[in-house]
JSON list of C-alpha atoms and ligand atoms in Angstrom, two decimals:
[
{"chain": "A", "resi": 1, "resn": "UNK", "atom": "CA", "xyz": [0.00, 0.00, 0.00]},
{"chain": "A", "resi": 2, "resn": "UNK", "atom": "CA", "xyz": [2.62, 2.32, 1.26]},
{"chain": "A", "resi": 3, "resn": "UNK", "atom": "CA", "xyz": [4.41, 1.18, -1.86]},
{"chain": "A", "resi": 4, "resn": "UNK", "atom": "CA", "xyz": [1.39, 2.64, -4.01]},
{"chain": "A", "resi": 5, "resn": "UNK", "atom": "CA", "xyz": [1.47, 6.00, -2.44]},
{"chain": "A", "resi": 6, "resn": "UNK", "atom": "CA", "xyz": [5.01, 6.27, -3.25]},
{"chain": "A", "resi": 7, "resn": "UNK", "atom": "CA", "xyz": [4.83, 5.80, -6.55]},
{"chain": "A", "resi": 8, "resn": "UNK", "atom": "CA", "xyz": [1.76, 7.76, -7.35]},
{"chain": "A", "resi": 9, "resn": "UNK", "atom": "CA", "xyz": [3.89, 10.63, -5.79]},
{"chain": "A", "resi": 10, "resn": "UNK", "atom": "CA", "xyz": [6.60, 10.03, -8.39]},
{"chain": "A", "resi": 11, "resn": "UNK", "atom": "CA", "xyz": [4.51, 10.26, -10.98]},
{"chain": "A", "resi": 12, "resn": "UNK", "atom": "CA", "xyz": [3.17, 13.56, -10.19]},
{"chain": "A", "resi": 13, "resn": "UNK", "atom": "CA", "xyz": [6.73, 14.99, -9.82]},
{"chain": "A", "resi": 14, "resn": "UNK", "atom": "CA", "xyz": [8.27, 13.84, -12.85]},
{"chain": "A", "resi": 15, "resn": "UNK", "atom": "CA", "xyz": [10.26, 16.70, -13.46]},
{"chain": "A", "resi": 16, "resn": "UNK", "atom": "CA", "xyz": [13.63, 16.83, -11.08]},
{"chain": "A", "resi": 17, "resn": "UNK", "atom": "CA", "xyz": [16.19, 19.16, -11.76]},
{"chain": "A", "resi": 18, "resn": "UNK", "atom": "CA", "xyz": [19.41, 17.72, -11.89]},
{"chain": "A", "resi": 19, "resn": "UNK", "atom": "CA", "xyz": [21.13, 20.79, -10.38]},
{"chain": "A", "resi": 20, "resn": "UNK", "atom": "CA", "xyz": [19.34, 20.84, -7.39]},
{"chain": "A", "resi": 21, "resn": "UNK", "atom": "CA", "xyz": [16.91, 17.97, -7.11]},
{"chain": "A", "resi": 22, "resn": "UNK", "atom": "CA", "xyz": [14.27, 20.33, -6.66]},
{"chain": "A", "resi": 23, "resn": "UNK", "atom": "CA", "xyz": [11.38, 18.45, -8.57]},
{"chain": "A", "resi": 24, "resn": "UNK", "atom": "CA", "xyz": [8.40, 20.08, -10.70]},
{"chain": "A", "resi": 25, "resn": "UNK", "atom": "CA", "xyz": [4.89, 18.82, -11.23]},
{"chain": "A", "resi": 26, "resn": "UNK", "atom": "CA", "xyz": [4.78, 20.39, -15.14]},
{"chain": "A", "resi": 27, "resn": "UNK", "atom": "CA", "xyz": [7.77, 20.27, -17.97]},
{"chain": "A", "resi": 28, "resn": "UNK", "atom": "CA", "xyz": [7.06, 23.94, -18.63]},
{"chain": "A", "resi": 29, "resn": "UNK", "atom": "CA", "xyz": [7.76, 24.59, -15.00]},
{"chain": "A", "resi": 30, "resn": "UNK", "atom": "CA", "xyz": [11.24, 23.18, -14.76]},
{"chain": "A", "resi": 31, "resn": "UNK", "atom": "CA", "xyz": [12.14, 24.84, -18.41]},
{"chain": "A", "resi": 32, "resn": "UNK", "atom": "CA", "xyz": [11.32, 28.40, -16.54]},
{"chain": "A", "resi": 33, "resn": "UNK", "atom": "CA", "xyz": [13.25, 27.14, -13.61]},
{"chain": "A", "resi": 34, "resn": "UNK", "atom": "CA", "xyz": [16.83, 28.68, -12.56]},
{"chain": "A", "resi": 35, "resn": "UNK", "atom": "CA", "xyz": [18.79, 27.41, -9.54]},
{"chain": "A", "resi": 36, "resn": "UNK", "atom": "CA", "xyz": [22.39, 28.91, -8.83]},
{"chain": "A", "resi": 37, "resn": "UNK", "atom": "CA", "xyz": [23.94, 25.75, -10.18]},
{"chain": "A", "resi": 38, "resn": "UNK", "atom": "CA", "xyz": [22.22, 25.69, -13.14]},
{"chain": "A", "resi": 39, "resn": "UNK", "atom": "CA", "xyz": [22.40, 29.17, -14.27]},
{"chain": "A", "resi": 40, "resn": "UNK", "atom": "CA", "xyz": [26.36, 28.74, -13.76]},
{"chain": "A", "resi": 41, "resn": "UNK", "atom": "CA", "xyz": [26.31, 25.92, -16.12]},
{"chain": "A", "resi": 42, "resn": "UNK", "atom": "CA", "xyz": [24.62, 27.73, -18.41]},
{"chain": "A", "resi": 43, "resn": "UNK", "atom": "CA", "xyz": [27.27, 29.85, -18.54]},
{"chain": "A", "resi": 44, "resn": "UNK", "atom": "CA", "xyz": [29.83, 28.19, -18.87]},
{"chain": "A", "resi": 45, "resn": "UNK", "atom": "CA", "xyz": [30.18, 29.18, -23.01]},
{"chain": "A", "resi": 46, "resn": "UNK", "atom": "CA", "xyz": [31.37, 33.01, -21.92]},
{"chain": "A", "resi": 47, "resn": "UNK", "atom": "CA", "xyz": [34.54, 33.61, -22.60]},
{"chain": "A", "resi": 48, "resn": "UNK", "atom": "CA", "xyz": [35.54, 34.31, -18.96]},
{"chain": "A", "resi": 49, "resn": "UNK", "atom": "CA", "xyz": [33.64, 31.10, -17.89]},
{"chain": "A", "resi": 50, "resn": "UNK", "atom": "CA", "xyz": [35.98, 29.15, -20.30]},
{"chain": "A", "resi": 51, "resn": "UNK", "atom": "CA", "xyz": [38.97, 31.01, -19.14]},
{"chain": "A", "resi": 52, "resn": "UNK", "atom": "CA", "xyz": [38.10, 30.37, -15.73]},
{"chain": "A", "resi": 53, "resn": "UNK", "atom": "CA", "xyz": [37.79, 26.28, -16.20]},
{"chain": "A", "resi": 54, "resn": "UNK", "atom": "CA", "xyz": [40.75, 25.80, -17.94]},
{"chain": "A", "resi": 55, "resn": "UNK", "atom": "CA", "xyz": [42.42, 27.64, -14.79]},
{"chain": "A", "resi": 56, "resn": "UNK", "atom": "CA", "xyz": [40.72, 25.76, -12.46]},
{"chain": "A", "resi": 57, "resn": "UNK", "atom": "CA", "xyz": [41.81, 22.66, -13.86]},
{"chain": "A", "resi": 58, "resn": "UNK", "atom": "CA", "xyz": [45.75, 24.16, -13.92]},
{"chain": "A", "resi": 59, "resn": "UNK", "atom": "CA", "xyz": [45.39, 25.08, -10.22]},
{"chain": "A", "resi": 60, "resn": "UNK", "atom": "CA", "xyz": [43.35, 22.28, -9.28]},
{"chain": "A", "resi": 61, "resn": "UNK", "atom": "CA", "xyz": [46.41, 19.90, -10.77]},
{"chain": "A", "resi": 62, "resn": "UNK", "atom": "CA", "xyz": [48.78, 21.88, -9.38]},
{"chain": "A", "resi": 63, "resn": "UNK", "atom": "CA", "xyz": [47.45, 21.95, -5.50]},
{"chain": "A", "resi": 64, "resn": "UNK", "atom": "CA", "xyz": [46.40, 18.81, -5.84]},
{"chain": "A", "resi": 65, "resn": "UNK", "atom": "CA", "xyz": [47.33, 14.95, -6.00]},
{"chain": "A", "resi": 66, "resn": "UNK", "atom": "CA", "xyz": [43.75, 13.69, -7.41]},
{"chain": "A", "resi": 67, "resn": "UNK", "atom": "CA", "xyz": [44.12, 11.78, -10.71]},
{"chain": "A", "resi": 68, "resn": "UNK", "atom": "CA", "xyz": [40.33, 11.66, -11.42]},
{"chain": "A", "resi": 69, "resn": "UNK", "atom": "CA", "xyz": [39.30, 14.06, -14.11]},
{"chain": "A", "resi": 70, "resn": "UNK", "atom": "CA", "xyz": [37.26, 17.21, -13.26]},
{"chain": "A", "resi": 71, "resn": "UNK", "atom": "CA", "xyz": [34.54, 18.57, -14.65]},
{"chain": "A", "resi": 72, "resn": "UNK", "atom": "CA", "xyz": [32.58, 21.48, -15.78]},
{"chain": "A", "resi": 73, "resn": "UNK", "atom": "CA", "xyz": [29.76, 20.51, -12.37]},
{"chain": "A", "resi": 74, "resn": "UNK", "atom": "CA", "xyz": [32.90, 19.61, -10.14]},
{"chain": "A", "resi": 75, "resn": "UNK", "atom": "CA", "xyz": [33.90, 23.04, -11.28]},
{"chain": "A", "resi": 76, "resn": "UNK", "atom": "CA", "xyz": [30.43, 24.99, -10.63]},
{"chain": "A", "resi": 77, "resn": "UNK", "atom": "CA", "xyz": [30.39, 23.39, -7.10]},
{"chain": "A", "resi": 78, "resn": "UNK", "atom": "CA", "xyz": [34.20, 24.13, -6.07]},
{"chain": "A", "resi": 79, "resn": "UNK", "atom": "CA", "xyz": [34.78, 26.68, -3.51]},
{"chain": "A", "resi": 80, "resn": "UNK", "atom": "CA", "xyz": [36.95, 28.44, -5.85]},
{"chain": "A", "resi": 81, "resn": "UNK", "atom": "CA", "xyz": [34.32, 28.98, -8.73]},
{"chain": "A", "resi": 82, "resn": "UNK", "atom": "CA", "xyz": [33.44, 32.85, -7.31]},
{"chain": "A", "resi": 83, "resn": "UNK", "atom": "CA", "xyz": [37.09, 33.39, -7.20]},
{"chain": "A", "resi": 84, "resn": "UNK", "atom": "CA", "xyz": [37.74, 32.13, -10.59]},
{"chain": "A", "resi": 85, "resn": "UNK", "atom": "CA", "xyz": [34.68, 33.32, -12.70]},
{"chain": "A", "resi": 86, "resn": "UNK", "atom": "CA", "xyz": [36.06, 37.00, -11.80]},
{"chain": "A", "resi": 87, "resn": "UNK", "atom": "CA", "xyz": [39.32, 35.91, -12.48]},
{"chain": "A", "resi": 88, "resn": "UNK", "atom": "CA", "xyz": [38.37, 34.71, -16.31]},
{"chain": "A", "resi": 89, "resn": "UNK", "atom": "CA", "xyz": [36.17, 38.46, -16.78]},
{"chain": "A", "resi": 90, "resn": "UNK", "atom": "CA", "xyz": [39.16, 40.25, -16.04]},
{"chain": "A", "resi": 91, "resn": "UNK", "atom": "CA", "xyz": [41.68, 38.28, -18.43]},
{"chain": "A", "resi": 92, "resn": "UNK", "atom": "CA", "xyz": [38.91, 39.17, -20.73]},
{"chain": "A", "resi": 93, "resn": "UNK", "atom": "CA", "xyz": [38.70, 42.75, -19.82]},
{"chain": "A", "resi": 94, "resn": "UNK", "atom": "CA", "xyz": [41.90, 43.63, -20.08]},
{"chain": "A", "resi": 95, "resn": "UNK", "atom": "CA", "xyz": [42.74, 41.16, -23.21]},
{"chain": "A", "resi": 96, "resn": "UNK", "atom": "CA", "xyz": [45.17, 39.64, -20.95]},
{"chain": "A", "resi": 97, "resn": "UNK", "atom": "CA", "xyz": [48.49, 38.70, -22.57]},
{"chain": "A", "resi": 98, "resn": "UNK", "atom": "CA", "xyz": [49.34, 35.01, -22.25]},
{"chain": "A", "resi": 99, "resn": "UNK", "atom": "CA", "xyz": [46.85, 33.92, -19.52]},
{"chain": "A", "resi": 100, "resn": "UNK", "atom": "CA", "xyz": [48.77, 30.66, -19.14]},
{"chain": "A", "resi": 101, "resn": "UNK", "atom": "CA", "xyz": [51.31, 32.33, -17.75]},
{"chain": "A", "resi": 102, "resn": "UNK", "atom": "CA", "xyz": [49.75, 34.96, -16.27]},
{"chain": "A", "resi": 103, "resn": "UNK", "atom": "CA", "xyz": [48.36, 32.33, -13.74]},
{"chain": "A", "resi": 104, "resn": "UNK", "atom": "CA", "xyz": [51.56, 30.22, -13.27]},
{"chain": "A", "resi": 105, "resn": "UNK", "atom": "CA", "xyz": [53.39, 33.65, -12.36]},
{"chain": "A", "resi": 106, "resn": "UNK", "atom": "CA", "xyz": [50.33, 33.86, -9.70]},
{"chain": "A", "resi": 107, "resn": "UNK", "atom": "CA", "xyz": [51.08, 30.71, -8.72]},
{"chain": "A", "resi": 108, "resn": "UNK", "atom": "CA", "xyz": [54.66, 31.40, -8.27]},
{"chain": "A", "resi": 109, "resn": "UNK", "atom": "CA", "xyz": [54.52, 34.51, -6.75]},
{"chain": "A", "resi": 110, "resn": "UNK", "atom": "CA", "xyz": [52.41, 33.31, -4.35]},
{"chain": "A", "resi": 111, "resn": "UNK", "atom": "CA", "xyz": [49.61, 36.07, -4.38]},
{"chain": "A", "resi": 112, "resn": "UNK", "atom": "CA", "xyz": [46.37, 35.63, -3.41]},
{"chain": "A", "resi": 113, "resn": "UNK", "atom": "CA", "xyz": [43.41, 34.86, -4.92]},
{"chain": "A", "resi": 114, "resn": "UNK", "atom": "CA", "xyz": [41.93, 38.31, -4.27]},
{"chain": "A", "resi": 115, "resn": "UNK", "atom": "CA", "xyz": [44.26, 40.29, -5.98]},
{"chain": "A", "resi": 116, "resn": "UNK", "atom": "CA", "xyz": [44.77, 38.31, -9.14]},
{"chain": "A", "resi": 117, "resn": "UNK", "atom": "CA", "xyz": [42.10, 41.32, -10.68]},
{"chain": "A", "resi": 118, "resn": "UNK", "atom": "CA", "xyz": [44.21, 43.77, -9.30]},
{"chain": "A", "resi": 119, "resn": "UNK", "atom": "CA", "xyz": [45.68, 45.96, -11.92]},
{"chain": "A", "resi": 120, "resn": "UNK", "atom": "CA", "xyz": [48.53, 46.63, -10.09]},
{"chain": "A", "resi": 121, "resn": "UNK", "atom": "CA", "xyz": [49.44, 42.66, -10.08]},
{"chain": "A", "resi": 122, "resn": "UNK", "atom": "CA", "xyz": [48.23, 42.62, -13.80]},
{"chain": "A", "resi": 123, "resn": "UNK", "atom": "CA", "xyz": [51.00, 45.37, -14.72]},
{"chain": "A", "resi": 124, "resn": "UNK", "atom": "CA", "xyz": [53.97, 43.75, -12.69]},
{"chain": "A", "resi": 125, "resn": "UNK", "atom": "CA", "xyz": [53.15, 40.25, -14.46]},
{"chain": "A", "resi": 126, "resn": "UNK", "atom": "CA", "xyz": [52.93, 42.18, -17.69]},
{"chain": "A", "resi": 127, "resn": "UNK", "atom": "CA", "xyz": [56.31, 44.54, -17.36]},
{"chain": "A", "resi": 128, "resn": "UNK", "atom": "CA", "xyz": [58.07, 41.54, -16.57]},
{"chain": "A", "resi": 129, "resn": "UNK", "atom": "CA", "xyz": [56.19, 39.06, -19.36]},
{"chain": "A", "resi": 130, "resn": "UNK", "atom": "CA", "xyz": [57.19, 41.78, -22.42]},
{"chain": "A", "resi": 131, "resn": "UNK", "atom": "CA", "xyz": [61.03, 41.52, -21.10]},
{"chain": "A", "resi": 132, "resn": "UNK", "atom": "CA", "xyz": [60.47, 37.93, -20.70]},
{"chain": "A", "resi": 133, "resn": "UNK", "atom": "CA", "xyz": [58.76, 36.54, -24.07]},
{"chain": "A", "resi": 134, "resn": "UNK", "atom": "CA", "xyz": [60.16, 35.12, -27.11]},
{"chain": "A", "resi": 135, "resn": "UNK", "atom": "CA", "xyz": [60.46, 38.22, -29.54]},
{"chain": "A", "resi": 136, "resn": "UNK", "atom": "CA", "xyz": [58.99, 36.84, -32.47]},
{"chain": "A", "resi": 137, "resn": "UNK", "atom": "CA", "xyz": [55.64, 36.19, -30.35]},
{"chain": "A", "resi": 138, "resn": "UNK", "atom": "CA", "xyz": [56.60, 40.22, -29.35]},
{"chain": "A", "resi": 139, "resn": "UNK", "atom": "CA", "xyz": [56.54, 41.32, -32.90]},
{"chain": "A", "resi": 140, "resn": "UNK", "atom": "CA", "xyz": [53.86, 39.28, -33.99]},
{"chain": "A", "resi": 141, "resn": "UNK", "atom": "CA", "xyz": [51.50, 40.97, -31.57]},
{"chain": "A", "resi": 142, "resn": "UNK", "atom": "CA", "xyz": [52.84, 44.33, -32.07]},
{"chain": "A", "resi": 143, "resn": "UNK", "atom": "CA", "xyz": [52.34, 43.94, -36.07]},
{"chain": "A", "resi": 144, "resn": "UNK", "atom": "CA", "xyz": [48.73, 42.82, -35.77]},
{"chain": "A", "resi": 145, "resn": "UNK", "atom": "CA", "xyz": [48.03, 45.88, -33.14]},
{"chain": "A", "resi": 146, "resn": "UNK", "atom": "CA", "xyz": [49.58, 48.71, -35.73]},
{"chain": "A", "resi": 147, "resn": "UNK", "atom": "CA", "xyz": [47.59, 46.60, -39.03]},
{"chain": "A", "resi": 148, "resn": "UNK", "atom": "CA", "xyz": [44.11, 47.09, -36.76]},
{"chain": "A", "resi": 149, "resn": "UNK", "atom": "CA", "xyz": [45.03, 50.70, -35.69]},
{"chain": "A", "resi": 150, "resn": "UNK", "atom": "CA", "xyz": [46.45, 52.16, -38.63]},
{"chain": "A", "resi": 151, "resn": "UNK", "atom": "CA", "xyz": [43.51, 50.55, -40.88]},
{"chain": "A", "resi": 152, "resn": "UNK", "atom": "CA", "xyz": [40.58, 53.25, -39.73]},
{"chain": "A", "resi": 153, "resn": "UNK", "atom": "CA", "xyz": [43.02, 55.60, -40.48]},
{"chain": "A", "resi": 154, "resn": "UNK", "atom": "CA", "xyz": [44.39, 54.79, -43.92]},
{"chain": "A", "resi": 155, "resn": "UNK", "atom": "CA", "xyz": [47.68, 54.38, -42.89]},
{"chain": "A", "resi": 156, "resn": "UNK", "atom": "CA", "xyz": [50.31, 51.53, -43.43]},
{"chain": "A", "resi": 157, "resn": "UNK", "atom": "CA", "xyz": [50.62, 50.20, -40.85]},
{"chain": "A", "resi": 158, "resn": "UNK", "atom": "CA", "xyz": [54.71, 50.23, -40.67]},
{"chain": "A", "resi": 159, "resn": "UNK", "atom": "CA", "xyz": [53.68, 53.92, -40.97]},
{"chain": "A", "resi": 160, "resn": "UNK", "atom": "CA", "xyz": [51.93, 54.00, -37.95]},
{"chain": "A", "resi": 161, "resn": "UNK", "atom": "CA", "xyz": [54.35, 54.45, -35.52]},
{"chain": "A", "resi": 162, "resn": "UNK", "atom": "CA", "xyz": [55.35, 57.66, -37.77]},
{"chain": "A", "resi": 163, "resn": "UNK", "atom": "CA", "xyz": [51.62, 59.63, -38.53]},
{"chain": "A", "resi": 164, "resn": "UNK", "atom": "CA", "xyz": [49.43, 57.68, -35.96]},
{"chain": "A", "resi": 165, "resn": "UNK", "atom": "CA", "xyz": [47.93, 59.02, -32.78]},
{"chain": "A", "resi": 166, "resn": "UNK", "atom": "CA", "xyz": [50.83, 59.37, -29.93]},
{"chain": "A", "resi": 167, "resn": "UNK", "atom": "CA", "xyz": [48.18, 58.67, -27.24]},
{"chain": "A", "resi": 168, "resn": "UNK", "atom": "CA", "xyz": [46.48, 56.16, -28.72]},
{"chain": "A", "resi": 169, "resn": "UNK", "atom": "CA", "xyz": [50.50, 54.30, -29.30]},
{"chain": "A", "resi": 170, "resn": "UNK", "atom": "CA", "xyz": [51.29, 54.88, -26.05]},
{"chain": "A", "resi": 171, "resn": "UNK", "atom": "CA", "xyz": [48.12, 53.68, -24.37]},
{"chain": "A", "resi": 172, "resn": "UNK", "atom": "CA", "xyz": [48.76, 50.14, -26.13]},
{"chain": "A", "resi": 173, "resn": "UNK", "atom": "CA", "xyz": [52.37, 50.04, -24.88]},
{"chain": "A", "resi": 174, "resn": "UNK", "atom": "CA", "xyz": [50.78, 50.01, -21.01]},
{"chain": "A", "resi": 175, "resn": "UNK", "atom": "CA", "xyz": [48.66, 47.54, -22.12]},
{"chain": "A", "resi": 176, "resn": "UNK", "atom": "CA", "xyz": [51.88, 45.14, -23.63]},
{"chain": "A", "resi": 177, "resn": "UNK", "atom": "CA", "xyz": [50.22, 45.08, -27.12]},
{"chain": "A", "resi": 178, "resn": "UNK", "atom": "CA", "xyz": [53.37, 47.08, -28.70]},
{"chain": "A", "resi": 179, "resn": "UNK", "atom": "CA", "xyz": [56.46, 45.55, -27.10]},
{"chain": "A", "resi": 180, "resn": "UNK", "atom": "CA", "xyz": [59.42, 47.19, -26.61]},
{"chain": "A", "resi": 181, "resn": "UNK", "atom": "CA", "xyz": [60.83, 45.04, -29.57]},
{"chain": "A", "resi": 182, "resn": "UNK", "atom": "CA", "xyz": [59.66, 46.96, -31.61]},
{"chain": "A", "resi": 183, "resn": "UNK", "atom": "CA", "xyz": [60.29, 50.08, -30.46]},
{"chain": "A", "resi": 184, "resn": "UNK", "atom": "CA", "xyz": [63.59, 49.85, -29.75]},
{"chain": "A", "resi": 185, "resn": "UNK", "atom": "CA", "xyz": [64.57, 47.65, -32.89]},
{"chain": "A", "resi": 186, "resn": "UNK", "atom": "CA", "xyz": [62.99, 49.68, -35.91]},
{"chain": "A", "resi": 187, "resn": "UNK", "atom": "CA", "xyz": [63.69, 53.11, -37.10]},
{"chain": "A", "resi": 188, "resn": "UNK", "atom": "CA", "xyz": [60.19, 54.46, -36.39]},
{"chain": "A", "resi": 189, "resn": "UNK", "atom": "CA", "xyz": [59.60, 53.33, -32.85]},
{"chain": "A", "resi": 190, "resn": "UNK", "atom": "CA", "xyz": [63.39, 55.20, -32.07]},
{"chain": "A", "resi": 191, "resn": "UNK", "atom": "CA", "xyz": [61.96, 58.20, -33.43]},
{"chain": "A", "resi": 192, "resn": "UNK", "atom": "CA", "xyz": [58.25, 57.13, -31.75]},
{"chain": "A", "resi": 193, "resn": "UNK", "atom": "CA", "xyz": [60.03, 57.40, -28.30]},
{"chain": "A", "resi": 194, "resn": "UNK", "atom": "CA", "xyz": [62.43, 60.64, -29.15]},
{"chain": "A", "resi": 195, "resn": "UNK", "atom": "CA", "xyz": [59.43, 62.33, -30.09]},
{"chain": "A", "resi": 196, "resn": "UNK", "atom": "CA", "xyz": [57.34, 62.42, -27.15]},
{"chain": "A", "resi": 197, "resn": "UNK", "atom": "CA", "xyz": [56.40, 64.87, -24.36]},
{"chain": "A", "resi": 198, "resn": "UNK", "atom": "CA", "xyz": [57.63, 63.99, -20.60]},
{"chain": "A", "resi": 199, "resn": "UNK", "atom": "CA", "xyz": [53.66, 63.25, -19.90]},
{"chain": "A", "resi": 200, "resn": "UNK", "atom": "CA", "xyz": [54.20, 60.35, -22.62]},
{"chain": "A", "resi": 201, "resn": "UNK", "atom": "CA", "xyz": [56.97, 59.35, -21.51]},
{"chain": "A", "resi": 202, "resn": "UNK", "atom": "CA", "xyz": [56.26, 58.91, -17.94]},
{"chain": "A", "resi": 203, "resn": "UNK", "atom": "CA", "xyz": [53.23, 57.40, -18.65]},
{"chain": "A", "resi": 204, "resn": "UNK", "atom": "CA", "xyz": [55.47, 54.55, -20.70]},
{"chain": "A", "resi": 205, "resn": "UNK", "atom": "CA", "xyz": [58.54, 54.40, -18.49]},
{"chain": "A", "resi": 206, "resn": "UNK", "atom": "CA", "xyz": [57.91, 51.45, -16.72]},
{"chain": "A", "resi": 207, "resn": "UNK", "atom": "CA", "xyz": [57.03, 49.04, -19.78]},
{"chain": "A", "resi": 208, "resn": "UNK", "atom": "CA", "xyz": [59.71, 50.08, -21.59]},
{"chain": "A", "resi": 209, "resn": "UNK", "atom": "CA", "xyz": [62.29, 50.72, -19.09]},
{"chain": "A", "resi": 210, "resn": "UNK", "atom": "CA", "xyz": [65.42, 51.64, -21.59]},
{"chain": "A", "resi": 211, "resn": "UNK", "atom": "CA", "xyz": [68.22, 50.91, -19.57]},
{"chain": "A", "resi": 212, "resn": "UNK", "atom": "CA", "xyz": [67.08, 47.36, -18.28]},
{"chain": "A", "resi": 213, "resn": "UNK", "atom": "CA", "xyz": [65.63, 46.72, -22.10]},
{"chain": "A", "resi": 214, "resn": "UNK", "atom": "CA", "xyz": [69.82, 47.66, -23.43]},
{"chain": "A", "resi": 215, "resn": "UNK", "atom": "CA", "xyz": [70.76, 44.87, -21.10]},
{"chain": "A", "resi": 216, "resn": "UNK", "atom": "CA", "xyz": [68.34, 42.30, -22.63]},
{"chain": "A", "resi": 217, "resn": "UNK", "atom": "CA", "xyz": [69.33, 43.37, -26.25]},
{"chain": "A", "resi": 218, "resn": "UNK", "atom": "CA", "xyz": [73.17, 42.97, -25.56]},
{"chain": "A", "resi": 219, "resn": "UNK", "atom": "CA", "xyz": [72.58, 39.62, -23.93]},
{"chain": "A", "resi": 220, "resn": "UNK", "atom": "CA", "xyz": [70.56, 38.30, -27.41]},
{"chain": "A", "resi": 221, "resn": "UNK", "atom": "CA", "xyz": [72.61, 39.64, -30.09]},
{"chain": "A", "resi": 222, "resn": "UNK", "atom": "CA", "xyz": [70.84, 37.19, -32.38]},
{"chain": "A", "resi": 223, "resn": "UNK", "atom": "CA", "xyz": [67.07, 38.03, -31.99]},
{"chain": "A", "resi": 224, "resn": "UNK", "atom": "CA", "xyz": [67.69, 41.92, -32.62]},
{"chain": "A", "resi": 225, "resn": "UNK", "atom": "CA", "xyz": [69.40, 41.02, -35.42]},
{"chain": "A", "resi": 226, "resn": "UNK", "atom": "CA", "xyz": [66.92, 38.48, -36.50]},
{"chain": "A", "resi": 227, "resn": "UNK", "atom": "CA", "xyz": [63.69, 41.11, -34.65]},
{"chain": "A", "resi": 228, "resn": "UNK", "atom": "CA", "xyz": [66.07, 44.12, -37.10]},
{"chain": "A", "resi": 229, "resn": "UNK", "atom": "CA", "xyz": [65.72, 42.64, -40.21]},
{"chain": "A", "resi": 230, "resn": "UNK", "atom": "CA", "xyz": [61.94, 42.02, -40.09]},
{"chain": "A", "resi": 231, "resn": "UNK", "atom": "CA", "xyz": [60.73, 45.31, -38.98]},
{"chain": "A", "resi": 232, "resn": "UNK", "atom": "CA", "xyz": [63.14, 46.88, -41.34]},
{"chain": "A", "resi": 233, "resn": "UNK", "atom": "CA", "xyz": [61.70, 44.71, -44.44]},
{"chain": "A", "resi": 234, "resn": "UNK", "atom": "CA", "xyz": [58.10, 45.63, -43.11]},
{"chain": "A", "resi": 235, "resn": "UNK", "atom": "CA", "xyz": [58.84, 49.02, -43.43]},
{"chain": "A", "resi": 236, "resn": "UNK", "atom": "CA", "xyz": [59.16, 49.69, -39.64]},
{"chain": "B", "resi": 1, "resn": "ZN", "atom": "ZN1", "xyz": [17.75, 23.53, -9.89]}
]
């Protein structure tokens, strides 16, 4: 009898959501439904959501000694998720450079989870990432930022360094997206850097830092040659 009840019961609530096992008498009423678990897997498509797993899953292997697989749910219900959601938003924010390593220079550094949106940690990472990175992964990103900037403006863009917008230059150097590389290595970012005001200047210092940058260039002889010749042949 009790048996009966039971499953007369079940059949009423068909509809369980497999978030929260809250359970719903009418299809239509578990469709309209939204539980904190399932609107976070909903999400999980956004750019920053993706970001944000693939993180997870670095820090969770590196903290960790569990072999088993996680997943997207494992993710959603980790303590971390909150942590890591606004982590992934600001890499996409600020178009981080290299989020990869971005988060393994967290991890070394040892700084907390709170401040990895910081700008301030953001800009340390980043000064020391441009004097870091392989120059031809330098260049690369500093051609494609001069083709997209000097296209509005109908300039080539070797050119740009030369006729486009000082501020606009120098705002993409404190964001990494014109490295040093090529400023330092082509005829037009020399004259680029000799031309600007002390505001400018100051405002680029740190990224570009000239005496720390000579050091780097006399150490790899072979990449400014190599870095040289390209800009020079794109009409840098
Ligand atoms: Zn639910």
């Amino acid at each position: 009898m009790m048996k009966l009840i039971n499953m007369n019961e079940t059949a009423e609530t068909n509809f369980v959501c497999d978030f929260c096992n809250k359970t719903f008498q009418r299809e239509q009423s578990i469709f309209k439904h939204m539980c904190e678990t399932k609107r976070r897997v909903s999400e999980k498509d956004n750019a920053g959501n993706r970001i944000a797993f693939q993180c997870w899953l670095t820090f969770y292997q590196k903290n960790t000694n569990a072999r088993k697989p996680k997943t997207y749910l494992d993710f959603v219900k980790s303590a971390y998720y909150i942590a890591f959601i606004k982590f992934g938003n600001y890499c996409v924010d600020v178009n981080a450079i290299n989020i990869a390593r971005y988060l393994d220079w967290l991890l070394e550094n040892k700084i907390s989870v709170d401040s990895w949106t910081s700008d301030q940690v953001y800009n340390r990472y980043l000064i020391y990432y441009l004097r870091e990175e392989d120059p031809l992964d330098a260049i690369a990103r500093s051609i494609e930022t001069t083709i997209n900037l000097a296209e509005p403006d109908n300039i080539k863009a070797g050119d740009y360094l030369r006729y486009g917008s000082k501020n606009r230059i120098c705002y993409k150097i404190t964001l990494g997206k014109i490295s040093p590389w090529m400023l330092f290595q082509s005829v037009s970012g020399i004259e680029f850097i000799e031309s600007l005001d002390e505001g400018l200047q100051r405002m680029i210092f740190d990224y570009i830092n000239p005496e720390l940058w000579s050091i780097k260039f006399l150490r790899n002889k072979d990449s400014v040659k190599q870095v040289k010749d390209l800009l020079k042949q794109a009409g840098y």
